[in-house]
Amino acid sequence: MNTVAAFCVLISGLLLFSAGPASATAVSADADAVAKSAGQKWALRSLANRKYVSVRLHDADSKEWRLRASADRPGTWERFTLHTNHAGRTIGFRSEITGFLASAEFADGGDQKGMLRARGVRLGQWQQFIPHYLDEAVLPDSPRGSVVVTLQASEKAQSDGKATDAQRELNYVSAELGADSDGELRARAASAGLWEKFVLEPVAGTLASDTHDMPAAGSAPASDLNVMTWNLCANNRSCTWSGGLAGYAELNSGISAHLRSGSGALPDVIFFQEFCEKHAKRVEEMLEKPVGEGGTGRQWDVRFAPIHNEGDANGPLAQKQCAIKDKNDKVVADRGAYGVAIAVPDENVWYKRYDLVSPTSDIKYEQRTAVCAVLPSRAVAACTAHLSAGYLYDDPDGTWRRRQAQQLLDITRTYEAKGYRVVFGGDFNLVPPYPQAGPKEGGPSEALDPVYDKYLECGQQGDPNAKRTGEPTANASNGKPTRKIDYIFSPKNAPVRNCSVSPDSGHSDHWTLYGTVSLPAT
């Protein structure tokens, strides 16, 4: 959606606010937290001077962390991730080097009014830009997937009845390239000329899977792999976290309380769904604490993969942001993007995110994701996903979940071809094939038959002839789960035993599922 009028309709009645600036001392901690993400990195390049937009980390005082079109290549100062809390109709640019969002500083006066600086702590009014994706030629050396874009911002929300016309006025972001200018970015132009046009370029080489090939699976002795999966409901205001949204301290406490399975085993691999990006590093640190302090006493690597929104078919996917207001309309600390996460032993040096085919008929529909990590010493690849929601939601008849389930099988084949045994699971938003169920009852249940044909599921307790069912994990009634929609799958020669469901759901609306995969020697 590219028109200003349409955007005004979108945000009518919404309260948008300016997010306060970050201090220099906060940079390293937040940048470290978001470094756990497998989200796509992007660079913004001026079409006028062909320079990359750079966060000027060493500029001082009122120009600290300002954005300039000044770099010849996209390094860490020039890389951003794209974020949205309006289903892609607006986007924010989060800097890799500071960990914070580009902010149009409308409070500054004179020739600094509207200057962009990478210091916004959340997606408030000044951190949201309306993108207009143009059908124009990108630069000759721009990579595939690049697009020309103009960006607009305003000091106050269009729906703010107390704002003046000037404060509500939408200004184009311009790269100041005059004789006395140095490429500084400002939201100040009334119309879009060459200085207001940028090329948005995907940056390769920013994930482990971009920089080197998947490592070969090693020879491994027979062993047990304890697996846990849990949809945390960290971003659903109907759940019982404080204010309906999980903060990292409360989340860590809840996860810690659910680490041990019914057999008493601690996990070796954990799948998380409905997870917030900035919690990944904090969860990793909690898991590494001694057992007596609520952890596992082992070293971990926790990786996050974002779910996206597609606001415009001509533009890129933007990472859906975890909510910044709780059910009481209270502003909470920024928790980063929303998606899934995987926790594996810290030997992992390679991981990959996959975009799952998802419905696009409504821009609010989530573009689902999967993430995989490899453990070469155990010849194991672990993957998790959260499939589209069913009846009354994104995928009412199961068309997309069928395709997503098949795509998961296609993903597992890439790891099997490298000698890995694939263990995967998560919240699939489908009931199992037995008993047969239609969309209104949580199905179509037969959508998972191809997966059961190739793999064993936890609920089968290692018996390939067992019915394709299991203990319920969600859809509570009187405090008890009524439907199984969470899964752990393993190879046919690596059956799952000790499959169990947690006695309670904590603050989530899902119960935790556990299983021990009996891995043969390779």
XYZ file of C-alpha atoms in Angstrom:
522
model
C 0.000 0.000 0.000
C 1.761 3.135 -1.203
C -0.683 5.963 -0.723
C -0.609 8.394 2.149
C -4.389 8.306 2.383
C -4.433 4.561 2.919
C -1.865 4.848 5.661
C -3.900 7.515 7.416
C -6.860 5.117 7.466
C -4.623 2.392 8.856
C -3.407 4.310 11.891
C -6.580 6.243 12.588
C -7.363 5.858 16.257
C -4.020 4.298 17.141
C -1.768 5.997 19.653
C 1.740 6.252 18.226
C 4.441 7.731 20.389
C 8.018 8.894 20.128
C 10.481 6.426 21.614
C 13.212 7.868 23.772
C 16.843 7.793 22.711
C 19.325 5.175 23.840
C 22.502 6.057 25.661
C 25.933 5.016 24.462
C 26.393 2.728 27.447
C 23.378 0.675 26.347
C 24.674 -0.081 22.876
C 26.793 -3.162 23.480
C 24.210 -4.989 25.606
C 21.380 -4.511 23.123
C 23.515 -5.202 20.067
C 24.656 -8.422 21.743
C 21.042 -9.458 22.320
C 19.956 -8.970 18.714
C 23.092 -10.696 17.376
C 21.332 -14.012 18.120
C 18.866 -13.413 15.285
C 18.791 -15.207 11.937
C 16.950 -12.300 10.321
C 17.933 -10.984 6.892
C 20.248 -7.956 6.928
C 19.719 -5.040 4.536
C 21.673 -2.028 3.319
C 20.235 1.311 2.197
C 22.037 2.970 -0.684
C 21.559 6.453 -2.099
C 20.532 6.374 -5.741
C 22.040 9.845 -6.143
C 25.651 9.237 -5.029
C 25.631 5.397 -4.948
C 26.961 5.424 -1.379
C 25.695 3.168 1.404
C 23.917 4.713 4.360
C 26.210 4.403 7.365
C 25.712 4.912 11.102
C 28.447 7.365 12.043
C 29.364 5.790 15.331
C 32.123 8.275 16.194
C 30.315 11.508 15.365
C 29.884 13.496 18.551
C 27.256 15.329 20.548
C 24.020 16.123 18.688
C 25.215 14.207 15.622
C 26.182 11.003 17.422
C 25.023 7.907 15.484
C 23.603 10.002 12.641
C 22.987 8.356 9.274
C 24.970 9.439 6.208
C 25.115 8.149 2.629
C 28.887 7.897 2.730
C 30.195 4.300 2.617
C 31.566 2.365 -0.351
C 30.503 -1.077 0.883
C 28.094 -2.506 3.471
C 29.961 -3.360 6.665
C 28.561 -3.597 10.167
C 27.916 0.185 10.318
C 25.810 -0.073 7.151
C 23.668 -3.112 7.947
C 20.097 -2.963 9.193
C 17.162 -5.279 9.824
C 13.630 -4.283 8.814
C 10.870 -4.235 11.434
C 7.162 -3.460 11.462
C 4.310 -3.122 13.918
C 1.820 -2.187 11.184
C 1.883 -5.390 9.115
C 4.546 -3.998 6.783
C 2.758 -0.742 5.976
C 5.447 1.016 7.961
C 9.008 -0.162 8.458
C 11.771 0.608 10.909
C 15.492 0.230 10.326
C 17.399 -1.327 13.231
C 21.136 -0.767 13.133
C 23.386 -3.789 13.507
C 26.157 -1.759 15.137
C 24.051 0.017 17.796
C 21.170 -2.442 18.131
C 18.720 0.454 17.976
C 16.345 1.940 15.417
C 16.872 4.813 13.007
C 14.936 7.757 14.390
C 13.868 10.970 12.624
C 14.738 13.569 15.263
C 11.983 16.109 14.724
C 12.645 17.831 18.051
C 15.952 19.199 16.773
C 15.912 22.644 15.230
C 17.335 24.327 12.183
C 19.280 22.235 9.707
C 19.186 19.242 12.072
C 15.399 18.951 12.211
C 14.382 15.470 11.066
C 17.969 14.169 11.081
C 18.127 10.360 11.220
C 20.080 8.854 14.118
C 20.306 5.153 15.072
C 19.207 5.496 18.674
C 15.462 4.755 18.886
C 14.729 2.177 21.573
C 11.383 0.984 20.136
C 9.115 1.435 17.130
C 7.513 4.718 18.084
C 6.317 7.507 15.801
C 9.772 8.772 14.857
C 11.074 5.268 14.118
C 8.374 4.366 11.576
C 8.725 5.160 7.900
C 6.137 4.712 5.168
C 7.864 2.901 2.286
C 6.979 3.532 -1.354
C 8.519 0.812 -3.524
C 9.155 2.132 -7.027
C 9.223 0.307 -10.324
C 12.577 1.833 -11.252
C 15.958 0.390 -12.134
C 18.276 -0.356 -9.239
C 22.022 0.277 -9.499
C 23.966 -1.959 -11.910
C 25.841 -3.716 -9.096
C 22.863 -4.078 -6.750
C 22.204 -7.729 -5.833
C 19.113 -9.662 -6.778
C 16.180 -8.778 -4.551
C 17.048 -5.070 -4.432
C 14.330 -2.449 -4.866
C 14.157 1.346 -5.194
C 12.299 2.969 -2.315
C 11.345 6.359 -0.946
C 10.567 6.812 2.748
C 8.245 9.228 4.524
C 8.004 10.171 8.188
C 6.093 12.686 10.291
C 6.626 14.273 13.682
C 3.164 13.380 14.960
C 0.709 10.650 14.060
C -1.928 11.420 11.443
C -4.596 10.576 14.033
C -3.220 12.958 16.679
C -5.978 15.541 17.082
C -3.732 17.797 19.152
C -1.006 17.998 16.508
C -0.644 20.889 14.096
C -0.810 20.409 10.348
C 2.947 20.930 10.200
C 3.535 18.207 12.796
C 1.346 15.761 10.870
C 2.985 16.593 7.560
C 4.718 13.644 5.904
C 8.303 14.378 4.877
C 10.482 12.365 2.529
C 13.835 11.176 3.829
C 16.545 12.932 1.845
C 20.295 12.354 1.487
C 21.688 15.886 1.743
C 24.155 16.087 -1.138
C 24.583 19.814 -1.732
C 27.908 21.635 -1.837
C 27.989 22.117 1.936
C 26.465 18.725 2.817
C 27.981 15.331 3.589
C 25.170 12.921 2.711
C 23.348 13.270 6.023
C 19.845 11.769 6.044
C 16.964 14.025 7.066
C 13.187 13.659 6.877
C 12.534 17.093 5.419
C 11.534 16.999 1.717
C 8.020 17.756 0.468
C 8.457 15.773 -2.735
C 10.636 12.937 -3.982
C 13.520 13.690 -6.315
C 16.810 11.890 -6.829
C 18.104 12.711 -3.329
C 15.036 11.017 -1.845
C 15.472 7.736 -3.692
C 17.340 4.811 -2.177
C 18.093 1.243 -3.159
C 17.234 -1.302 -0.483
C 19.717 -4.168 -0.930
C 19.797 -7.585 0.789
C 23.213 -8.218 2.316
C 24.712 -11.683 1.916
C 27.286 -13.186 4.247
C 25.647 -12.130 7.516
C 24.484 -15.576 8.669
C 26.492 -18.727 9.246
C 24.657 -20.408 6.383
C 25.690 -17.540 4.081
C 29.386 -17.589 4.891
C 30.262 -21.252 4.675
C 28.779 -24.565 3.657
C 26.988 -26.837 6.068
C 29.638 -28.823 7.989
C 29.764 -32.547 7.353
C 28.122 -34.839 9.878
C 30.642 -36.756 11.960
C 30.682 -40.350 13.141
C 28.630 -40.585 16.296
C 28.155 -43.311 18.909
C 24.689 -44.402 19.965
C 23.211 -41.892 22.392
C 20.046 -40.336 23.746
C 18.895 -36.862 22.716
C 16.443 -35.242 25.110
C 14.139 -32.861 23.259
C 11.670 -30.303 24.563
C 9.235 -28.092 22.640
C 7.106 -25.296 24.038
C 4.950 -22.566 22.552
C 5.571 -19.858 25.137
C 2.711 -17.533 24.185
C 5.106 -14.681 24.961
C 3.296 -12.158 22.754
C -0.372 -13.028 23.193
C -2.100 -10.672 25.585
C -4.630 -13.366 26.522
C -1.962 -15.438 28.288
C -1.130 -14.982 31.958
C 2.301 -13.375 31.811
C 2.337 -10.016 33.603
C 0.228 -7.733 31.440
C -0.160 -10.625 28.989
C 3.351 -10.153 27.562
C 6.401 -12.062 28.776
C 9.383 -10.076 29.994
C 12.716 -11.864 29.994
C 13.005 -12.380 33.776
C 9.510 -13.863 34.042
C 10.078 -15.892 30.874
C 13.347 -17.327 32.170
C 11.675 -18.323 35.408
C 8.891 -20.091 33.509
C 11.267 -21.952 31.204
C 13.515 -22.958 34.083
C 10.526 -24.442 35.925
C 9.684 -26.598 32.884
C 13.149 -27.851 31.904
C 12.864 -31.313 33.422
C 10.703 -33.870 31.654
C 8.519 -36.429 33.385
C 11.525 -38.770 33.511
C 13.612 -36.072 35.194
C 15.904 -35.519 32.195
C 17.185 -32.079 31.250
C 16.947 -31.173 27.551
C 19.719 -31.319 24.960
C 17.645 -29.485 22.335
C 14.751 -27.061 22.870
C 12.227 -25.728 20.359
C 10.460 -22.452 21.229
C 7.533 -20.798 19.441
C 5.874 -17.406 19.997
C 9.200 -16.085 21.198
C 10.665 -12.566 21.257
C 14.048 -11.959 19.684
C 15.781 -10.078 22.498
C 15.030 -12.919 24.908
C 17.322 -15.346 23.044
C 20.549 -14.213 24.695
C 18.897 -14.007 28.125
C 17.463 -17.511 27.782
C 20.884 -18.770 26.707
C 22.448 -17.272 29.830
C 19.746 -18.821 32.037
C 20.251 -22.274 30.516
C 23.986 -22.037 31.195
C 23.523 -21.444 34.918
C 24.337 -24.319 37.301
C 21.552 -26.834 37.855
C 21.163 -25.603 41.421
C 20.438 -22.121 40.092
C 17.742 -23.214 37.653
C 19.880 -23.919 34.586
C 21.375 -27.020 33.018
C 25.044 -26.513 33.867
C 25.983 -26.725 30.170
C 26.904 -24.270 27.428
C 24.209 -23.377 24.865
C 23.590 -21.558 21.613
C 20.104 -20.052 21.263
C 19.145 -18.768 17.820
C 16.068 -16.758 16.864
C 14.236 -16.644 13.511
C 11.654 -13.927 12.821
C 8.151 -14.236 11.469
C 7.441 -11.558 8.855
C 4.713 -9.398 7.374
C 4.408 -8.609 3.685
C 3.040 -5.096 3.551
C 3.586 -4.610 -0.174
C 4.059 -7.314 -2.778
C 6.684 -5.103 -4.437
C 8.787 -4.780 -1.310
C 10.716 -7.032 1.065
C 9.362 -8.891 4.049
C 9.638 -6.991 7.325
C 10.100 -8.675 10.678
C 6.966 -8.586 12.802
C 7.734 -6.807 16.045
C 6.763 -8.153 19.458
C 4.069 -5.961 20.991
C 5.183 -2.846 22.840
C 1.944 -2.330 24.780
C 0.441 -4.863 27.147
C -3.236 -5.642 27.729
C -3.428 -2.691 30.131
C -2.103 -0.329 27.415
C 1.175 -0.008 29.316
C 4.338 0.482 27.256
C 6.800 -2.358 27.870
C 10.498 -2.721 27.151
C 11.290 -3.413 23.510
C 11.594 -7.170 23.002
C 12.623 -7.140 19.356
C 11.025 -9.204 16.610
C 8.510 -12.037 17.023
C 9.116 -15.606 15.880
C 10.632 -18.943 16.867
C 13.885 -19.990 18.496
C 16.042 -23.076 18.815
C 18.408 -23.921 21.673
C 21.218 -26.395 21.004
C 24.618 -27.199 22.551
C 27.172 -24.493 21.829
C 29.155 -26.633 19.402
C 26.706 -25.315 16.799
C 28.425 -23.006 14.329
C 25.920 -23.258 11.477
C 22.230 -22.423 11.343
C 19.731 -21.447 8.685
C 16.342 -19.756 8.530
C 13.665 -20.759 6.021
C 10.661 -18.724 4.889
C 7.637 -21.014 4.746
C 4.990 -20.544 2.069
C 2.211 -18.572 3.757
C -1.081 -16.875 2.884
C -0.842 -13.315 1.547
C -4.484 -12.450 0.867
C -4.461 -10.153 3.911
C -1.356 -8.170 4.845
C -1.849 -8.945 8.532
C -1.285 -12.654 7.879
C 2.023 -13.846 9.259
C 4.687 -15.121 6.890
C 5.833 -18.173 8.829
C 9.381 -19.355 9.389
C 11.520 -22.345 10.339
C 15.057 -22.471 11.708
C 17.571 -25.329 11.763
C 20.912 -25.864 13.505
C 23.404 -28.714 13.137
C 25.380 -30.727 15.693
C 28.130 -32.421 13.639
C 29.527 -34.468 16.546
C 26.143 -36.155 16.998
C 25.193 -36.192 13.304
C 21.975 -34.391 14.254
C 20.159 -31.528 12.593
C 17.450 -29.933 14.734
C 14.664 -27.792 13.255
C 11.605 -26.017 14.583
C 8.667 -24.184 13.034
C 5.315 -22.625 13.860
C 2.785 -23.293 11.104
C -0.075 -20.998 10.107
C -3.119 -20.670 12.353
C -6.184 -22.640 11.315
C -9.954 -22.263 11.289
C -11.136 -18.626 11.664
C -7.555 -17.423 11.156
C -4.913 -17.369 8.392
C -5.541 -20.827 6.946
C -9.208 -21.789 7.396
C -9.206 -24.892 5.182
C -5.641 -26.127 5.753
C -4.296 -25.336 2.279
C -1.227 -23.551 3.601
C -0.459 -25.929 6.448
C -0.444 -28.822 3.974
C 2.112 -26.948 1.888
C 4.150 -25.965 4.937
C 4.263 -29.563 6.173
C 5.525 -30.668 2.770
C 8.092 -27.868 2.794
C 9.372 -29.088 6.160
C 9.911 -32.512 4.602
C 11.813 -30.888 1.745
C 14.001 -29.078 4.278
C 14.789 -32.292 6.158
C 16.016 -33.916 2.936
C 18.752 -31.301 2.550
C 20.210 -32.362 5.904
C 19.777 -36.066 5.311
C 21.765 -35.658 2.091
C 24.668 -34.427 4.259
C 24.480 -37.408 6.613
C 22.410 -35.836 9.393
C 19.579 -37.446 11.354
C 16.847 -34.793 11.505
C 14.865 -34.193 14.696
C 12.210 -31.510 14.321
C 9.032 -30.216 15.860
C 7.109 -27.297 17.236
C 3.575 -25.951 17.115
C 2.082 -27.165 13.835
C -1.463 -25.894 14.489
C -2.830 -29.251 13.333
C -4.307 -32.145 15.265
C -2.783 -35.574 14.453
C -4.273 -37.919 11.833
C -6.072 -40.027 14.453
C -8.894 -39.497 15.063
C -9.674 -37.874 11.729
C -10.644 -34.223 12.086
C -11.753 -31.462 9.741
C -10.729 -27.782 9.842
C -13.314 -26.852 12.488
C -11.894 -29.522 14.816
C -8.247 -28.490 14.361
C -7.516 -30.249 11.066
C -7.301 -31.188 8.327
C -5.621 -33.934 10.331
C -4.455 -35.800 7.225
C -2.137 -32.872 6.400
C 0.475 -34.497 8.653
C 0.190 -37.988 7.135
C 3.189 -37.430 4.804
C 5.287 -36.472 7.828
C 4.166 -39.530 9.805
C 4.863 -41.682 6.745
C 8.547 -40.789 6.931
C 9.157 -40.080 10.619
C 8.111 -41.294 14.050
C 6.305 -38.872 16.321
C 6.823 -38.623 20.055
C 3.287 -39.798 20.875
C 3.858 -43.101 19.075
C 6.412 -44.022 21.773
C 8.738 -45.658 19.248
C 6.122 -47.928 17.653
C 5.690 -47.204 13.913
C 2.452 -49.203 13.973
C 0.955 -47.154 16.788
C -1.947 -44.844 16.076
C -0.924 -41.420 14.850
C -1.980 -39.525 17.936
C -0.689 -38.392 21.319
C -1.454 -36.574 24.543
C -3.104 -33.159 24.116
C -0.890 -30.091 24.465
C -3.180 -27.058 23.980
C -6.754 -25.697 23.800
C -7.401 -25.799 27.514
C -10.752 -26.629 29.041
C -11.082 -26.524 32.830
C -7.321 -26.222 33.102
C -6.568 -29.285 30.967
C -5.360 -29.463 27.350
C -7.819 -30.921 24.853
C -5.918 -31.033 21.530
C -2.489 -32.168 20.434
C -0.956 -29.575 18.104
C 2.675 -29.736 19.299
C 5.067 -32.346 17.919
C 8.518 -33.941 18.105
C 9.473 -36.033 15.062
C 12.505 -38.304 14.712
C 13.854 -40.759 12.102
C 12.294 -44.216 11.900
C 15.543 -45.767 13.179
C 15.707 -43.331 16.112
C 12.482 -43.873 18.069
C 11.255 -41.548 20.783
C 10.597 -42.883 24.252
C 9.539 -41.198 27.499
C 7.146 -38.970 25.579
C 5.354 -36.804 28.116
C 3.473 -33.555 28.574
C 4.137 -31.159 31.439
C 1.648 -31.196 34.332
C 0.892 -27.494 33.798
C 1.230 -24.819 31.133
C 2.804 -22.138 33.308
C 1.806 -18.731 31.928
C 1.396 -20.099 28.389
C -1.648 -21.581 26.668
C 0.405 -24.618 25.585
C 1.804 -27.434 27.664
C 5.434 -28.467 27.243
C 6.129 -31.634 25.235
C 9.175 -33.811 25.995
C 10.721 -36.862 24.388
C 13.986 -38.825 24.391
C 15.258 -39.730 20.920
C 17.288 -42.973 20.874
C 19.969 -42.250 18.287
C 21.800 -45.242 16.798
C 25.504 -45.096 16.039
C 26.498 -43.755 12.641
